[in-house]
Tab-separated table of C-alpha atoms in Angstrom:
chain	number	residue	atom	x	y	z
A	1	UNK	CA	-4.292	3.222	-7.019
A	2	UNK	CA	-5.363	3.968	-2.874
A	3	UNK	CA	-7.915	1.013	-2.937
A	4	UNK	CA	-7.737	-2.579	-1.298
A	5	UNK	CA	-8.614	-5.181	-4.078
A	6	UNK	CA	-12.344	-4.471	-5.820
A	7	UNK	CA	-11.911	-0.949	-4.176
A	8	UNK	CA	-11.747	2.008	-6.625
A	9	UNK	CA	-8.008	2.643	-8.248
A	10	UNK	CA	-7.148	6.287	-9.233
A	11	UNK	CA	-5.730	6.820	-12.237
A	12	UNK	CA	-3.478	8.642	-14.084
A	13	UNK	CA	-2.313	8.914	-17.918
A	14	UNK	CA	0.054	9.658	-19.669
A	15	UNK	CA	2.866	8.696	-21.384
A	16	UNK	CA	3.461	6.894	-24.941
A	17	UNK	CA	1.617	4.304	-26.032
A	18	UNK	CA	3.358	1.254	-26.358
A	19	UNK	CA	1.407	-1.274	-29.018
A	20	UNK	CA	3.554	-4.423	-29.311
A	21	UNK	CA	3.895	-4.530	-25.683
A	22	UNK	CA	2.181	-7.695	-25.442
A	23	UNK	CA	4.039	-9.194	-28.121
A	24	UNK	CA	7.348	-8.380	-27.468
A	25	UNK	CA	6.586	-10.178	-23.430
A	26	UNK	CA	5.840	-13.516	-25.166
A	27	UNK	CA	9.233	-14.399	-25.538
A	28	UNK	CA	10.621	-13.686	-22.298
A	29	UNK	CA	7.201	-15.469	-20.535
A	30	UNK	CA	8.305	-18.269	-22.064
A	31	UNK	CA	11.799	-18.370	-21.738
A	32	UNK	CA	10.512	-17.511	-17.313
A	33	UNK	CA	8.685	-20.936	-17.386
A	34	UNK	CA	11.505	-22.731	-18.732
A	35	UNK	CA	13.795	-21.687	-16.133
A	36	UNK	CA	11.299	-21.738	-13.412
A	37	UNK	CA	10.526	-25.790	-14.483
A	38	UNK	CA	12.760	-28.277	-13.183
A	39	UNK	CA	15.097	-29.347	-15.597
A	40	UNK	CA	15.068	-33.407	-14.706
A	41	UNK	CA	13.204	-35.409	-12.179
A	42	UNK	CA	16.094	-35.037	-9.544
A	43	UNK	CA	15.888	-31.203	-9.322
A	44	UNK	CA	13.627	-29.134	-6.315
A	45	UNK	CA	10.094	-28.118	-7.757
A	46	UNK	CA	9.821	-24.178	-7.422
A	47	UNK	CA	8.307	-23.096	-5.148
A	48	UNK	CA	4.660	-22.911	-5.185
A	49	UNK	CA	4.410	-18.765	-5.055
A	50	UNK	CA	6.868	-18.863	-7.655
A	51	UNK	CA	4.690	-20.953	-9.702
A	52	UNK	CA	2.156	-18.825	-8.802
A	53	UNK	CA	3.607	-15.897	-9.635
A	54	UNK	CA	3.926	-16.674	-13.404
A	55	UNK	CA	0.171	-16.670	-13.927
A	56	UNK	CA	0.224	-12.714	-13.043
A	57	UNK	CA	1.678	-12.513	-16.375
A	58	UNK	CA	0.035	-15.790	-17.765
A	59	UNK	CA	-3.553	-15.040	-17.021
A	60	UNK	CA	-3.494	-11.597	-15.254
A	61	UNK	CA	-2.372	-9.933	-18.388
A	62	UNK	CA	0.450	-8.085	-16.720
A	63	UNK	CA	3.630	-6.914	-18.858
A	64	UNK	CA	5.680	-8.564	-15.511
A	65	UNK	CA	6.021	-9.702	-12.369
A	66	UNK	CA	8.231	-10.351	-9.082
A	67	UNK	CA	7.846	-11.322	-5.562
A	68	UNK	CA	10.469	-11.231	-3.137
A	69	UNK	CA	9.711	-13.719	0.022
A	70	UNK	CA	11.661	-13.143	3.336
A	71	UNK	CA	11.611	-16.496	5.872
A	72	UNK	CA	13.789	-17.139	8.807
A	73	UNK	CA	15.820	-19.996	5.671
A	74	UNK	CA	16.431	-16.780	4.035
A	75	UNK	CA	15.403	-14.234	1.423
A	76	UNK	CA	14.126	-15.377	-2.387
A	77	UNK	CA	13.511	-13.330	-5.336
A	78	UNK	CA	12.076	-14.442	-8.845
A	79	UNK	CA	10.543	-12.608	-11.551
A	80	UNK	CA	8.980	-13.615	-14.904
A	81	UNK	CA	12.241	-12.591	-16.511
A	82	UNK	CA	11.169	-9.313	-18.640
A	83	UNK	CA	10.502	-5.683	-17.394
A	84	UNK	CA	11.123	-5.580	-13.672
A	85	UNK	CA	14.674	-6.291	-11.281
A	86	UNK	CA	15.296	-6.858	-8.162
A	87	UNK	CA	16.732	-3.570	-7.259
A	88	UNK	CA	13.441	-1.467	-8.832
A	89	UNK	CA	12.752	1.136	-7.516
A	90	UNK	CA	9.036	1.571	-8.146
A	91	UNK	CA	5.617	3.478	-6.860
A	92	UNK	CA	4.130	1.613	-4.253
A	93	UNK	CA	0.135	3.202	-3.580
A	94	UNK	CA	-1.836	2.550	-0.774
A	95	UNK	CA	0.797	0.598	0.885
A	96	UNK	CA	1.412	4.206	2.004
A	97	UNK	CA	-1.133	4.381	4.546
A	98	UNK	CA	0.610	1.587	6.694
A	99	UNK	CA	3.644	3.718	6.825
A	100	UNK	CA	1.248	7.145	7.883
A	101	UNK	CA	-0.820	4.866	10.280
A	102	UNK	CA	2.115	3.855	12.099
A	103	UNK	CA	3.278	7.204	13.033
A	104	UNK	CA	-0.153	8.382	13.863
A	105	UNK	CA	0.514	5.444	16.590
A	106	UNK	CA	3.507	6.111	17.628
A	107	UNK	CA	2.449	10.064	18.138
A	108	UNK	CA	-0.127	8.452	20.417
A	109	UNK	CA	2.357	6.459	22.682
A	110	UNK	CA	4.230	9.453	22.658
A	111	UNK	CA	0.571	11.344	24.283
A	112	UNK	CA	0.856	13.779	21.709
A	113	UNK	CA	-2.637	12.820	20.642
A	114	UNK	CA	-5.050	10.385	21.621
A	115	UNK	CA	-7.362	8.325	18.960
A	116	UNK	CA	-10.628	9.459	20.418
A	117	UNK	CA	-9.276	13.106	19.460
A	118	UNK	CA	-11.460	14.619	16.960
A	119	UNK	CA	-10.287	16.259	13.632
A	120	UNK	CA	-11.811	19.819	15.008
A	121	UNK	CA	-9.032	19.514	17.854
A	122	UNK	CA	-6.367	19.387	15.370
A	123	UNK	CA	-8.053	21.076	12.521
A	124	UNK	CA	-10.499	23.169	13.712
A	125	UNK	CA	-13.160	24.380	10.458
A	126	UNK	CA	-11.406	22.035	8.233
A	127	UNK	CA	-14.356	19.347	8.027
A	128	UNK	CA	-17.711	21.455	7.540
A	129	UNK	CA	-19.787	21.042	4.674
A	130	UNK	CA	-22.582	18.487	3.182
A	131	UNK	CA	-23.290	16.972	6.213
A	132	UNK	CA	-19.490	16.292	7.422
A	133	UNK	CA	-18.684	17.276	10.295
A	134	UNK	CA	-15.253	17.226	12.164
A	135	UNK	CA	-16.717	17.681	15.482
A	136	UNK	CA	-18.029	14.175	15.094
A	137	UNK	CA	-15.129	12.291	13.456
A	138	UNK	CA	-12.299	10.559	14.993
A	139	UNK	CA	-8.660	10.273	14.398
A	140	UNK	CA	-9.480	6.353	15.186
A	141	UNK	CA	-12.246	6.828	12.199
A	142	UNK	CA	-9.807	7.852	9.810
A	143	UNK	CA	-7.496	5.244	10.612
A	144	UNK	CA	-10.167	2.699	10.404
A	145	UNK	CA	-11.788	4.194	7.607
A	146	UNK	CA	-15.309	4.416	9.537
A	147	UNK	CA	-15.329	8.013	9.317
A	148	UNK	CA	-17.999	8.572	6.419
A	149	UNK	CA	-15.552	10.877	4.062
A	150	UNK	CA	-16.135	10.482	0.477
A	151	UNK	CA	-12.968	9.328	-1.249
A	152	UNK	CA	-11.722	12.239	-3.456
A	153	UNK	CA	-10.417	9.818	-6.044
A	154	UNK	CA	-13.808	8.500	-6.978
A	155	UNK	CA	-13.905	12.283	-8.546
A	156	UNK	CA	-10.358	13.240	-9.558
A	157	UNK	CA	-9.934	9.528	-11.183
A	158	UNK	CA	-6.291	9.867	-9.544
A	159	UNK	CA	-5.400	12.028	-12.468
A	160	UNK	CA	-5.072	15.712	-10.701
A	161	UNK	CA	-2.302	16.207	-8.502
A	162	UNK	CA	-3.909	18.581	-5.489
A	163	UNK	CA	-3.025	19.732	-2.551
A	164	UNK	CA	-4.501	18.143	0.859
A	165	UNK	CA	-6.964	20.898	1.466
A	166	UNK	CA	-7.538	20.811	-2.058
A	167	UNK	CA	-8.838	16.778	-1.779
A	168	UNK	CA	-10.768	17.666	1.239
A	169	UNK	CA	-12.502	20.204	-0.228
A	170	UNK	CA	-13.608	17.701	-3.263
A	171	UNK	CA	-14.450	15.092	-0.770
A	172	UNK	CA	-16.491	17.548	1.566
A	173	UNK	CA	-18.781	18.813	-1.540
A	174	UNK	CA	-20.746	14.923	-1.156
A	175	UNK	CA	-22.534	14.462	1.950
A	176	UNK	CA	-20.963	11.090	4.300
A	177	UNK	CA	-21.091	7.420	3.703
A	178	UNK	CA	-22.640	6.152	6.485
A	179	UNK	CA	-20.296	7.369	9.242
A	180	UNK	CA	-19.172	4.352	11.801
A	181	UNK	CA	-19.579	1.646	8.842
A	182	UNK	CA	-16.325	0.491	6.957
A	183	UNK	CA	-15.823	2.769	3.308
A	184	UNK	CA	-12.626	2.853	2.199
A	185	UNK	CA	-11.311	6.486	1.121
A	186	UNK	CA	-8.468	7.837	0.441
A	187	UNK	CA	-9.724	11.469	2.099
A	188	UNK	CA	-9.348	9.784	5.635
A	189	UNK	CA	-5.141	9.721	4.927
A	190	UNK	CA	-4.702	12.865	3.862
A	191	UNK	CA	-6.594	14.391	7.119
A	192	UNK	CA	-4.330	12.514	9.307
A	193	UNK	CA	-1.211	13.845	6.814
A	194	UNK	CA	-2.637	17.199	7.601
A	195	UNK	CA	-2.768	16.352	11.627
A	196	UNK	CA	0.590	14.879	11.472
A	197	UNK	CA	2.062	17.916	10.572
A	198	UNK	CA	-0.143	20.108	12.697
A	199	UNK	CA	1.277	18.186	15.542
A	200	UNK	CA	4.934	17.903	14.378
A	201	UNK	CA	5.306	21.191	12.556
A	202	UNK	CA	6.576	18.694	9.689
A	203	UNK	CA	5.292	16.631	7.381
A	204	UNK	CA	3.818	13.273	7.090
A	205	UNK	CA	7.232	12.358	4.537
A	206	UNK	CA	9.449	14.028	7.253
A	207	UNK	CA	8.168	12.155	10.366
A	208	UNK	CA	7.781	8.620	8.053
A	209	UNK	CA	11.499	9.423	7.257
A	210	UNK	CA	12.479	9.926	10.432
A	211	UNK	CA	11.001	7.256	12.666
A	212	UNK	CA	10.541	4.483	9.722
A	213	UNK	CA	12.318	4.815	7.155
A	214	UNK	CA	15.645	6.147	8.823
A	215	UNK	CA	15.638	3.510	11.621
A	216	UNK	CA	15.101	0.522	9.658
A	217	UNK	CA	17.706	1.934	6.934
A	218	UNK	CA	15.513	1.569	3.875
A	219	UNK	CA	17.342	3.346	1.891
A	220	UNK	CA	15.221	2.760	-1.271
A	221	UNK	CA	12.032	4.250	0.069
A	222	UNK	CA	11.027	8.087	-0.427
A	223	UNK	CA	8.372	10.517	-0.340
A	224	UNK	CA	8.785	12.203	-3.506
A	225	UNK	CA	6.609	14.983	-3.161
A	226	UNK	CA	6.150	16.859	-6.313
A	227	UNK	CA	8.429	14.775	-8.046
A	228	UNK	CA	7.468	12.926	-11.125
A	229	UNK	CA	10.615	10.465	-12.144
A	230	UNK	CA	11.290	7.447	-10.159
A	231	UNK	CA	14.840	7.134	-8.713
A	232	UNK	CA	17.379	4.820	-10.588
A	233	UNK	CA	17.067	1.715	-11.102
A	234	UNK	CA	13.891	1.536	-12.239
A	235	UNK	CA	11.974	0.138	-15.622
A	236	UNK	CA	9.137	0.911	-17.051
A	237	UNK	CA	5.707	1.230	-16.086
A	238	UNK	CA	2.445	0.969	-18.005
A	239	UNK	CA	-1.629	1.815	-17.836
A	240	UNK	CA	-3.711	-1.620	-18.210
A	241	UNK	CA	-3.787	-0.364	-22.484
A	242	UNK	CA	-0.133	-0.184	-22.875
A	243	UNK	CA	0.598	3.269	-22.438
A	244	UNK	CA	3.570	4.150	-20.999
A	245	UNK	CA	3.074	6.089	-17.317
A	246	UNK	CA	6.415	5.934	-15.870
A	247	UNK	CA	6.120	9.689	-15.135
A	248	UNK	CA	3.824	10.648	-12.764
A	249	UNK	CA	2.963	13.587	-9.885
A	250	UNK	CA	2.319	11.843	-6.539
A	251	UNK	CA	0.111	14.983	-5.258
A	252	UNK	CA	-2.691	12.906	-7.403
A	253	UNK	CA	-2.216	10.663	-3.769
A	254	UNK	CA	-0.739	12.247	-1.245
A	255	UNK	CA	-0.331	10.777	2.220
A	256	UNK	CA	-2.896	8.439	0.593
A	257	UNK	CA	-0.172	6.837	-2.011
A	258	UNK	CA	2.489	8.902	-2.540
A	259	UNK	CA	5.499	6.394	-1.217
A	260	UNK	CA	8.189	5.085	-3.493
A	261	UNK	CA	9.854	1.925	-2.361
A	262	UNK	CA	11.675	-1.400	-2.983
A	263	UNK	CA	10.691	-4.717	-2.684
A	264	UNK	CA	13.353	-5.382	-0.332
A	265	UNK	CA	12.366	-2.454	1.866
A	266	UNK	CA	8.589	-3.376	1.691
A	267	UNK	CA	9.452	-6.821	3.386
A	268	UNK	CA	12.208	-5.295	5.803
A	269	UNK	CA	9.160	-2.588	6.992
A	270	UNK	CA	6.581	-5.030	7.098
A	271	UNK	CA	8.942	-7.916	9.121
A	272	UNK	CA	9.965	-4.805	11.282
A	273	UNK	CA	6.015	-3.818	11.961
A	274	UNK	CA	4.805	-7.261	12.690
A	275	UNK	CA	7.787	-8.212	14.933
A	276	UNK	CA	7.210	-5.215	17.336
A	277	UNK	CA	10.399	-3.277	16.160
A	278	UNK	CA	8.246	0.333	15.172
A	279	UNK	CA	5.350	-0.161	18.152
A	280	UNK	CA	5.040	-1.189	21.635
A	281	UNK	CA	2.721	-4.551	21.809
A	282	UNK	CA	-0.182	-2.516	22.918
A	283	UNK	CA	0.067	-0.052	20.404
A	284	UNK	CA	0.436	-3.035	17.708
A	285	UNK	CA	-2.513	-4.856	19.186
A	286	UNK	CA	-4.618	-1.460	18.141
A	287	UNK	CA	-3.234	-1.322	14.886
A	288	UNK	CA	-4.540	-4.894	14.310
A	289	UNK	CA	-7.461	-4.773	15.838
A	290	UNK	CA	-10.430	-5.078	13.478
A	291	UNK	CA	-13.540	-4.270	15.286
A	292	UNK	CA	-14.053	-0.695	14.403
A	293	UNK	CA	-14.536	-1.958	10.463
A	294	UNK	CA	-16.347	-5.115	11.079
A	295	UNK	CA	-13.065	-7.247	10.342
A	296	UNK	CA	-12.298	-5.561	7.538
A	297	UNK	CA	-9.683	-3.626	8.039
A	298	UNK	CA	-7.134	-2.634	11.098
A	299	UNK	CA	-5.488	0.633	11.069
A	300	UNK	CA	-3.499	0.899	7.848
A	301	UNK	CA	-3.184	-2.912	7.680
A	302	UNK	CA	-5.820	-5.254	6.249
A	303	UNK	CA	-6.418	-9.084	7.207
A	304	UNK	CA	-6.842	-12.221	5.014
A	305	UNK	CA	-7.815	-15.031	5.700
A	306	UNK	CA	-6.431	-17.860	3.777
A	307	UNK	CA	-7.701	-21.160	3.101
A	308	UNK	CA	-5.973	-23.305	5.584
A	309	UNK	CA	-6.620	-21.390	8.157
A	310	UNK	CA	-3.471	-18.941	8.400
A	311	UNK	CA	-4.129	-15.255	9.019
A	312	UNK	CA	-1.740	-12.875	7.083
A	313	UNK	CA	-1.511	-8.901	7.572
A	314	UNK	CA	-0.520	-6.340	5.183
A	315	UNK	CA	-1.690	-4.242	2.529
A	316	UNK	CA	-2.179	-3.227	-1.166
A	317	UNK	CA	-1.120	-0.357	-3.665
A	318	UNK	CA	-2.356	0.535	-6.695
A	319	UNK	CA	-1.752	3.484	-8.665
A	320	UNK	CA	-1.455	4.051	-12.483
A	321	UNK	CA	1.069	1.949	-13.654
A	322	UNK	CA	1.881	-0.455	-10.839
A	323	UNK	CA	0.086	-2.209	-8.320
A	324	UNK	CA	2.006	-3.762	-5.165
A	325	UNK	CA	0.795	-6.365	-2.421
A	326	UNK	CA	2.998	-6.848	0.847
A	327	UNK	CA	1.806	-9.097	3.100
A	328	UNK	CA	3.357	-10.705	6.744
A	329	UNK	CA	2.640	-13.516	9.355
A	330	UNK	CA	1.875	-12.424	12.493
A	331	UNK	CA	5.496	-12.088	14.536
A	332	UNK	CA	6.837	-10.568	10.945
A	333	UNK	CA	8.938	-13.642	10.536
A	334	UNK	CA	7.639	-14.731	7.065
A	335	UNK	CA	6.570	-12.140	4.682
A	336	UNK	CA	5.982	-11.438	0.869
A	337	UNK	CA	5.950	-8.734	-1.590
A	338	UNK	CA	4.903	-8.906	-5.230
A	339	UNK	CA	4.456	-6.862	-7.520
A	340	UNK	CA	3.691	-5.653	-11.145
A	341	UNK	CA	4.478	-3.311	-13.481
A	342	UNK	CA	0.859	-2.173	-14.316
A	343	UNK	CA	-2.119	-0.392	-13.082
A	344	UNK	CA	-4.068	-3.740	-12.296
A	345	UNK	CA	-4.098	-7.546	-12.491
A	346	UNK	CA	-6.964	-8.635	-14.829
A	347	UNK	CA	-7.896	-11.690	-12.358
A	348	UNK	CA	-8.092	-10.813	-8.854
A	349	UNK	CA	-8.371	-14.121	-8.285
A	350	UNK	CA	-4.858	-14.553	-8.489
A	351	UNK	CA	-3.501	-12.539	-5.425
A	352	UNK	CA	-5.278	-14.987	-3.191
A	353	UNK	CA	-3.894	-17.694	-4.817
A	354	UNK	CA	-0.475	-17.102	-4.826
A	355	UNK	CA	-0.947	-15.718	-1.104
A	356	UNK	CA	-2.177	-18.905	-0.121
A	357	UNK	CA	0.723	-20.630	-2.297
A	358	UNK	CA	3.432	-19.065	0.141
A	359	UNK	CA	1.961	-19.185	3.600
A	360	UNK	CA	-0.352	-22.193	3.637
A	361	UNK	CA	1.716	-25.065	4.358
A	362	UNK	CA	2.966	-27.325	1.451
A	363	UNK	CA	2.164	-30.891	1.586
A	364	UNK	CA	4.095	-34.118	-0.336
């Protein structure tokens, strides 16, 4: 669910199974690839990420797919013509912590807090126990995820919905992971939920709706809190064996993953981020900078590096029964969301690819 790619998903079932699944996508898969191949010689090849975006479905053994690019020619949307539509609403994972990290940041500009604060500033006694110690930890260690927590999910399996002292109390009962060294966990996001609203006397979904979400009108993103149906539209979604998992209780993620969203909305935050629209260029220039986690990760934002050569910045979200990549150009003036309507792609490989299909550029 909370993880970058090859990081630990949670999980959570439930549901009805759904048995033909698989069958009853064949048809529509290949009724996608007709439309997506050019009908004569004369007409425009897709587009390569559109291409690309087929063998999510083809190969990655997911019920189905859809990306929606933004470029300064314009905005494109395809899908593999089953399952998912444009206007989906849909849960979007980890992708949460970009929203959370940004108002940590701009609560710094504002000198409300400072990065080098520790947790026992803002939370004094909360971090205590095997080892951890919130004396010694960072708000700039949670954000980087150097701090050493233990991710909560690893135990839960992202099927218990808890509270946030609840997860920090799982997380504290395993001693640290190597404190200053980059280990992604989903603990370090719901401490800085919990400082957020120390700070603000609101919470993390309050401020996020207020200085993100509200701003940049993105009027298909929520925090839904305790809430377990997705707002309309939306289709279905389903666990990697079928099952249907549409309904779900985001306390199993919290300020870790709880965020509901659009595809639209995902490229409108992410242009808005990049571009300097939601941080001053200092403030952006920490957010990107990778040193902390030996290039590994930012401050809710994640860098790859593609083949030729082109750098792009975003994040991932996984959660049971959909898993989300977003993903921008420095300057926010070319980025791209896909997603699917399942808990994982069964070929990694594939993200990179299709990444590299949309920003590398296209030769004759």
């Amino acid at each position: 669910m909370m993880g970058r790619d090859n990081e630990h998903p949670d999980q959570a079932k439930g549901g009805t199974a759904m048995p033909t699944l698989r069958t009853l996508l064949a048809a529509p898969l290949s009724l996608a690839l007709l439309v997506v191949a050019p009908a004569a010689s004369s007409a425009p090849a897709a587009p390569p990420a559109d291409t690309a975006l087929l063998l999510l479905v083809a190969e990655g053994r997911a019920p189905a797919a859809a990306l929606l690019a933004r470029e300064q020619s314009g905005i494109r949307y395809t899908d593999t013509g089953s399952g998912i539509a444009r206007a989906d609403h849909f849960r979007a994972g980890s992708i949460t912590k970009t929203f959370i990290a940004t108002v940590v940041l701009q609560l710094a500009e504002e000198h409300r807090l400072s990065l080098s604060d520790t947790v026992e500033q803002h939370l004094p006694g909360l971090v205590r126990g095997a080892g951890n110690d919130g004396r010694a930890i960072t708000l700039r260690a949670l954000l980087t995820h150097t701090s050493g927590l233990h991710d909560f999910t690893t135990d839960t399996g992202g099927l218990i919905p808890l509270t946030p002292r609840q997860a920090v109390r799982i997380a504290l009962t395993h001693p640290p992971t190597a404190p200053g060294r980059y280990s992604y966990s989903n603990t370090n996001y719901v401490v800085l939920g919990m400082v957020v609203r120390r700070l603000t006397g609101q919470s993390y979904a309050t401020e996020a709706e207020r200085r993100i979400i509200d701003p940049l009108r993105l009027t298909g993103t929520s925090f839904p809190g305790s809430g377990t149906a997705l707002p309309a539209p939306h289709g279905r979604a389903y666990d990697t064996d079928g099952t249907d998992v549409t309904e779900l209780d985001p306390r199993v993620a919290g300020a870790a993953g709880e965020l509901v969203t659009t595809l639209a909305d995902l490229d409108r935050f992410y242009a808005a981020l990049l571009g300097g629209e939601l941080l001053p260029p200092r403030r952006l220039r920490e957010m990107l900078d990778t040193r902390a986690a030996h290039g590994l990760y930012g401050m809710g934002l994640f860098p790859v590096k593609l083949p030729c050569g082109t750098t792009v910045w975003g994040h991932n979200g996984r959660i049971t029964g959909s898993y989300v990549r977003s993903a921008a150009a420095v300057g926010g003036r070319r980025v791209l969301t896909f997603r699917v309507n399942t808990t994982a792609i069964a070929d990694p490989g594939l993200e990179p690819r299709l990444l590299a299909a949309e920003f590398c550029p296209r030769t004759s």
